């Protein structure tokens, strides 16, 4: 039995005059013990999806099952079993680190000591400040405390909504190491992120944009399906180079990509003559290349 | 890019009690330069930026922005700069046109200037049909592009961008950078912070703050050479891991 099954879920907001479709016929499933990423920009529908799966929001159409329970009929049992870390900091700012953790353990009828093994590695990093009020913590410490509170009742499925947004590159890397540790303890994890480079840390990912799933696969599977030749090119004048590249026959798309421009060739084209005085090499696409291609195909 | 310096900072320092948020930073930014201002959370970027925008008085050191002194002429600085951040940029319950008029107005632009430039701007952004729509109803990517245009509507010498592309899709993120290049080509200096390290490559020069100090400052190519790194991501990690100031 999959840990999560999402079956043709649609969610709209607003009145007849102006309807916003947050989720448009979304279907996927997540296996037990899987680390599953929902990757997409702001406004893609990630938070609506998480709220539906954590029984905080009703879908217009479709149904979803979490750990064997229907999100509408069995919402009470889901609430007892899952862990949810919303994108917005949602702990009690007036309670200390220690008090917040004890509070969440108590409302789930458990104790901090019972499941301490789950949070030990993370909690030890903030324990020196355990008497500090949550509202006075730095961003990174808030994030770690929120994760501990979402874990303390030993959830079967953990939902993390954009845990790394606004977090610097070093802390982001550390956070993904923590998630890997939790996965090894058998917890199924659904995590959303707007950072494309985090996709490679997941077992499988769903790329989502404008309420629609563009693709679901392993990170390798997604990049293998790119199906076009891709080159990284640079020269002394990058802005001129971009215009030159776009005008070459056989070029499907060209866009800045860090130090280089990436040039996507049209289907069936194996090579092109690069503009003079450029350095170029064939490269493998990464998730961001795939996302750009999928967005442009769908748009 | 000329040699004219639009930002100069010398031993610029800000203390909060015993805590040295910004620790004697010195640097210069040239006219039309795209200057990346990087650092881990808690490194002191925001405090430094607030001083340069004339919003917070330094404890010691010297700095000029657009030729004005940050200690004595901070009101004059505010007129010469634009500012936009991911968190706050536009009034959601005003229309596109009202937002433009509002910003043009508070920067003291004439009605005729505002009227003429608004039409041009709406065309450039392909927002003519949405001119009377509430900003709230626009997709995030459009909002960010509009916010940037509004921040440079009064033709400032410098625009400060605080994580302008957070959460934006990869296609719009690149369109946004295109707008930055165009502004820079028109002579507007761009001072930008970001968590996307591929964007550091789009800057002419990049500084990296660690524990309140500027630990590295150079072109992306030279920084990579200096730190024997393949990418700016690696340069950043090498430096930021040295931080002792804890953000948790």
XYZ file of N, CA, C and O in Angstrom, chain B residues 140-226:
348
model
N 3.063 35.745 -9.335
C 4.250 36.231 -8.610
C 5.327 36.788 -9.542
O 5.895 37.844 -9.295
N 5.589 36.070 -10.626
C 6.651 36.486 -11.533
C 6.377 37.879 -12.109
O 7.275 38.704 -12.208
N 5.135 38.136 -12.488
C 4.769 39.451 -13.030
C 4.933 40.520 -11.962
O 5.406 41.616 -12.215
N 4.511 40.168 -10.745
C 4.615 41.120 -9.633
C 6.056 41.545 -9.424
O 6.352 42.711 -9.231
N 6.970 40.545 -9.442
C 8.368 40.859 -9.181
C 8.939 41.740 -10.285
O 9.718 42.643 -10.019
N 8.533 41.488 -11.533
C 9.031 42.313 -12.635
C 8.463 43.733 -12.527
O 9.177 44.714 -12.749
N 7.190 43.811 -12.149
C 6.582 45.135 -11.966
C 7.253 45.861 -10.797
O 7.550 47.056 -10.886
N 7.511 45.129 -9.723
C 8.131 45.738 -8.541
C 9.498 46.323 -8.880
O 9.854 47.404 -8.423
N 10.241 45.603 -9.693
C 11.558 46.104 -10.083
C 11.411 47.390 -10.918
O 12.103 48.379 -10.678
N 10.475 47.363 -11.865
C 10.262 48.540 -12.711
C 9.846 49.738 -11.877
O 10.249 50.871 -12.148
N 9.015 49.492 -10.852
C 8.556 50.566 -9.988
C 9.721 51.109 -9.152
O 9.850 52.316 -8.949
N 10.620 50.199 -8.744
C 11.761 50.612 -7.913
C 12.736 51.503 -8.692
O 13.480 52.268 -8.092
N 12.723 51.386 -10.024
C 13.629 52.249 -10.809
C 12.845 53.282 -11.624
O 13.404 53.957 -12.480
N 11.562 53.424 -11.319
C 10.689 54.342 -12.070
C 11.189 55.785 -11.993
O 11.130 56.537 -12.960
N 11.699 56.185 -10.836
C 12.154 57.570 -10.645
C 13.611 57.750 -11.087
O 14.223 58.756 -10.782
N 14.117 56.765 -11.827
C 15.468 56.822 -12.377
C 16.524 57.106 -11.307
O 17.248 58.101 -11.350
N 16.612 56.213 -10.339
C 17.584 56.382 -9.263
C 19.003 56.097 -9.765
O 19.172 55.487 -10.820
N 20.004 56.533 -9.000
C 21.392 56.208 -9.336
C 21.680 54.737 -9.033
O 22.459 54.093 -9.720
N 21.060 54.259 -7.948
C 21.343 52.903 -7.478
C 20.026 52.221 -7.129
O 19.132 52.855 -6.555
N 19.937 50.938 -7.434
C 18.782 50.185 -6.939
C 19.289 49.042 -6.061
O 20.231 48.337 -6.420
N 18.699 48.920 -4.875
C 19.042 47.850 -3.932
C 17.984 46.755 -4.055
O 16.792 47.017 -3.875
N 18.434 45.537 -4.338
C 17.502 44.423 -4.513
C 17.816 43.365 -3.460
O 18.908 42.806 -3.440
N 16.861 43.109 -2.574
C 17.082 42.164 -1.478
C 16.357 40.856 -1.802
O 15.140 40.773 -1.680
N 17.093 39.869 -2.239
C 16.532 38.578 -2.670
C 15.334 38.743 -3.597
O 14.249 38.245 -3.321
N 15.534 39.425 -4.723
C 14.390 39.750 -5.577
C 13.755 38.552 -6.267
O 12.608 38.627 -6.685
N 14.492 37.434 -6.387
C 13.970 36.334 -7.201
C 13.565 35.111 -6.379
O 13.324 34.054 -6.948
N 13.490 35.239 -5.055
C 13.126 34.091 -4.215
C 11.787 33.496 -4.627
O 10.807 34.211 -4.744
N 11.779 32.184 -4.857
C 10.521 31.487 -5.150
C 9.984 31.676 -6.556
O 8.941 31.140 -6.898
N 10.703 32.426 -7.392
C 10.232 32.694 -8.750
C 10.651 31.543 -9.671
O 11.705 30.956 -9.488
N 9.811 31.228 -10.685
C 10.140 30.094 -11.558
C 11.390 30.398 -12.393
O 11.749 31.557 -12.591
N 12.057 29.331 -12.901
C 13.352 29.535 -13.563
C 13.285 30.391 -14.825
O 14.261 31.061 -15.145
N 12.163 30.371 -15.533
C 12.080 31.181 -16.750
C 11.957 32.665 -16.368
O 12.691 33.520 -16.877
N 11.054 32.959 -15.428
C 10.858 34.347 -14.996
C 12.111 34.901 -14.317
O 12.447 36.069 -14.465
N 12.813 34.026 -13.572
C 14.045 34.424 -12.907
C 15.040 34.974 -13.936
O 15.704 35.976 -13.708
N 15.109 34.331 -15.084
C 16.027 34.783 -16.141
C 15.524 36.057 -16.801
O 16.323 36.931 -17.155
N 14.208 36.167 -16.977
C 13.659 37.406 -17.544
C 13.960 38.578 -16.607
O 14.251 39.692 -17.034
N 13.892 38.290 -15.299
C 14.173 39.310 -14.298
C 15.619 39.793 -14.421
O 15.900 40.982 -14.396
N 16.534 38.840 -14.594
C 17.940 39.221 -14.734
C 18.194 40.011 -16.006
O 19.044 40.879 -16.053
N 17.413 39.711 -17.047
C 17.500 40.485 -18.272
C 17.182 41.954 -18.001
O 17.845 42.860 -18.512
N 16.169 42.184 -17.163
C 15.799 43.550 -16.806
C 16.925 44.220 -16.007
O 17.173 45.414 -16.145
N 17.596 43.429 -15.168
C 18.718 43.973 -14.391
C 19.835 44.419 -15.342
O 20.381 45.512 -15.211
N 20.149 43.565 -16.342
C 21.180 43.927 -17.317
C 20.825 45.222 -18.036
O 21.667 46.076 -18.256
N 19.549 45.344 -18.438
C 19.127 46.542 -19.173
C 19.279 47.788 -18.309
O 19.740 48.829 -18.773
N 18.887 47.664 -17.034
C 19.002 48.809 -16.122
C 20.473 49.200 -15.966
O 20.819 50.387 -15.981
N 21.318 48.185 -15.845
C 22.740 48.447 -15.663
C 23.328 49.114 -16.918
O 24.137 50.030 -16.826
N 22.869 48.676 -18.103
C 23.344 49.281 -19.351
C 22.922 50.750 -19.442
O 23.591 51.555 -20.092
N 21.807 51.102 -18.793
C 21.366 52.511 -18.778
C 22.096 53.322 -17.707
O 21.802 54.490 -17.503
N 23.018 52.671 -16.983
C 23.822 53.404 -16.008
C 23.330 53.299 -14.573
O 23.884 53.926 -13.680
N 22.270 52.517 -14.349
C 21.795 52.329 -12.977
C 22.664 51.261 -12.305
O 22.857 50.176 -12.856
N 23.183 51.588 -11.156
C 23.997 50.632 -10.408
C 23.062 49.674 -9.673
O 22.055 50.097 -9.110
N 23.402 48.390 -9.716
C 22.533 47.385 -9.102
C 23.272 46.699 -7.957
O 24.359 46.150 -8.150
N 22.682 46.763 -6.773
C 23.268 46.164 -5.576
C 22.294 45.056 -5.157
O 21.160 45.341 -4.776
N 22.713 43.792 -5.281
C 21.714 42.707 -5.176
C 22.174 41.587 -4.238
O 23.344 41.210 -4.230
N 21.251 41.097 -3.412
C 21.519 39.903 -2.604
C 20.692 38.750 -3.163
O 19.628 38.968 -3.731
N 21.215 37.543 -3.038
C 20.467 36.378 -3.521
C 20.944 35.119 -2.809
O 22.069 35.064 -2.323
N 20.057 34.135 -2.749
C 20.452 32.812 -2.257
C 20.719 31.851 -3.416
O 21.130 30.724 -3.213
N 20.418 32.302 -4.642
C 20.689 31.456 -5.809
C 22.110 31.735 -6.271
O 22.388 32.805 -6.817
N 23.001 30.764 -6.083
C 24.399 31.055 -6.376
C 24.711 31.071 -7.868
O 25.723 31.629 -8.278
N 23.830 30.513 -8.699
C 24.056 30.666 -10.140
C 23.899 32.143 -10.520
O 24.519 32.622 -11.454
N 23.084 32.876 -9.753
C 22.890 34.294 -10.043
C 24.121 35.126 -9.683
O 24.302 36.220 -10.218
N 24.947 34.607 -8.776
C 26.185 35.316 -8.440
C 27.052 35.452 -9.692
O 27.781 36.422 -9.863
N 26.952 34.461 -10.592
C 27.723 34.486 -11.839
C 27.289 35.632 -12.744
O 28.032 36.038 -13.623
N 26.067 36.101 -12.604
C 25.569 37.177 -13.476
C 26.052 38.550 -13.010
O 25.808 39.538 -13.674
N 26.715 38.620 -11.851
C 27.163 39.903 -11.319
C 28.556 40.236 -11.861
O 29.348 39.348 -12.137
N 28.841 41.530 -11.981
C 30.192 41.945 -12.377
C 31.181 41.594 -11.274
O 32.238 41.056 -11.530
N 30.829 41.954 -10.032
C 31.662 41.576 -8.898
C 30.772 41.092 -7.766
O 29.591 41.459 -7.691
N 31.367 40.295 -6.908
C 30.611 39.688 -5.824
C 31.388 39.850 -4.526
O 32.606 39.643 -4.500
N 30.688 40.231 -3.447
C 31.338 40.212 -2.135
C 30.660 39.146 -1.294
O 29.464 38.888 -1.460
N 31.416 38.507 -0.432
C 30.836 37.476 0.440
C 31.115 37.855 1.886
O 32.271 38.006 2.285
N 30.050 38.040 2.651
C 30.194 38.411 4.060
C 30.165 37.178 4.945
O 29.351 36.279 4.747
N 31.074 37.145 5.927
C 31.089 36.077 6.924
C 31.255 36.749 8.283
O 32.199 37.530 8.469
N 30.366 36.475 9.202
C 30.447 37.029 10.558
C 30.687 38.541 10.581
O 31.530 39.039 11.330
N 29.966 39.265 9.745
C 30.043 40.723 9.773
C 31.152 41.333 8.946
O 31.210 42.553 8.789
N 32.074 40.500 8.436
C 33.203 41.025 7.650
C 33.064 40.612 6.191
O 32.503 39.558 5.904
N 33.611 41.429 5.292
C 33.690 41.002 3.893
C 34.940 40.136 3.750
O 36.056 40.612 3.880
N 34.723 38.855 3.521
C 35.837 37.901 3.459
C 36.400 37.771 2.057
O 37.538 37.359 1.879
N 35.586 38.061 1.059
C 36.050 37.929 -0.316
C 35.311 38.939 -1.163
O 34.147 39.222 -0.921
N 36.032 39.509 -2.148
C 35.405 40.479 -3.053
C 36.170 40.484 -4.357
O 37.343 40.837 -4.388
N 35.523 40.051 -5.428
C 36.176 40.059 -6.738
C 35.165 39.662 -7.809
O 33.994 39.464 -7.505
N 35.642 39.533 -9.047
C 34.761 39.026 -10.096
C 34.516 37.537 -9.821
O 35.357 36.888 -9.183
N 33.398 36.993 -10.295
C 33.160 35.559 -10.080
C 34.323 34.706 -10.592
O 34.739 33.753 -9.923
N 34.875 35.049 -11.766
C 35.963 34.245 -12.339
C 37.172 34.234 -11.403
O 37.764 33.178 -11.144
N 37.551 35.408 -10.888
C 38.732 35.480 -10.025
C 38.490 34.783 -8.690
O 39.405 34.184 -8.126
N 37.269 34.876 -8.186
C 36.976 34.195 -6.912
C 37.113 32.688 -7.069
O 37.655 31.999 -6.210
N 36.618 32.181 -8.200
C 36.700 30.734 -8.427
C 38.164 30.291 -8.539
O 38.539 29.242 -8.030
N 38.944 31.138 -9.195
C 40.369 30.838 -9.331
C 41.040 30.832 -7.949
O 41.737 29.897 -7.577
N 40.764 31.867 -7.194
C 41.382 32.034 -5.878
C 41.035 30.875 -4.932
O 41.868 30.434 -4.149
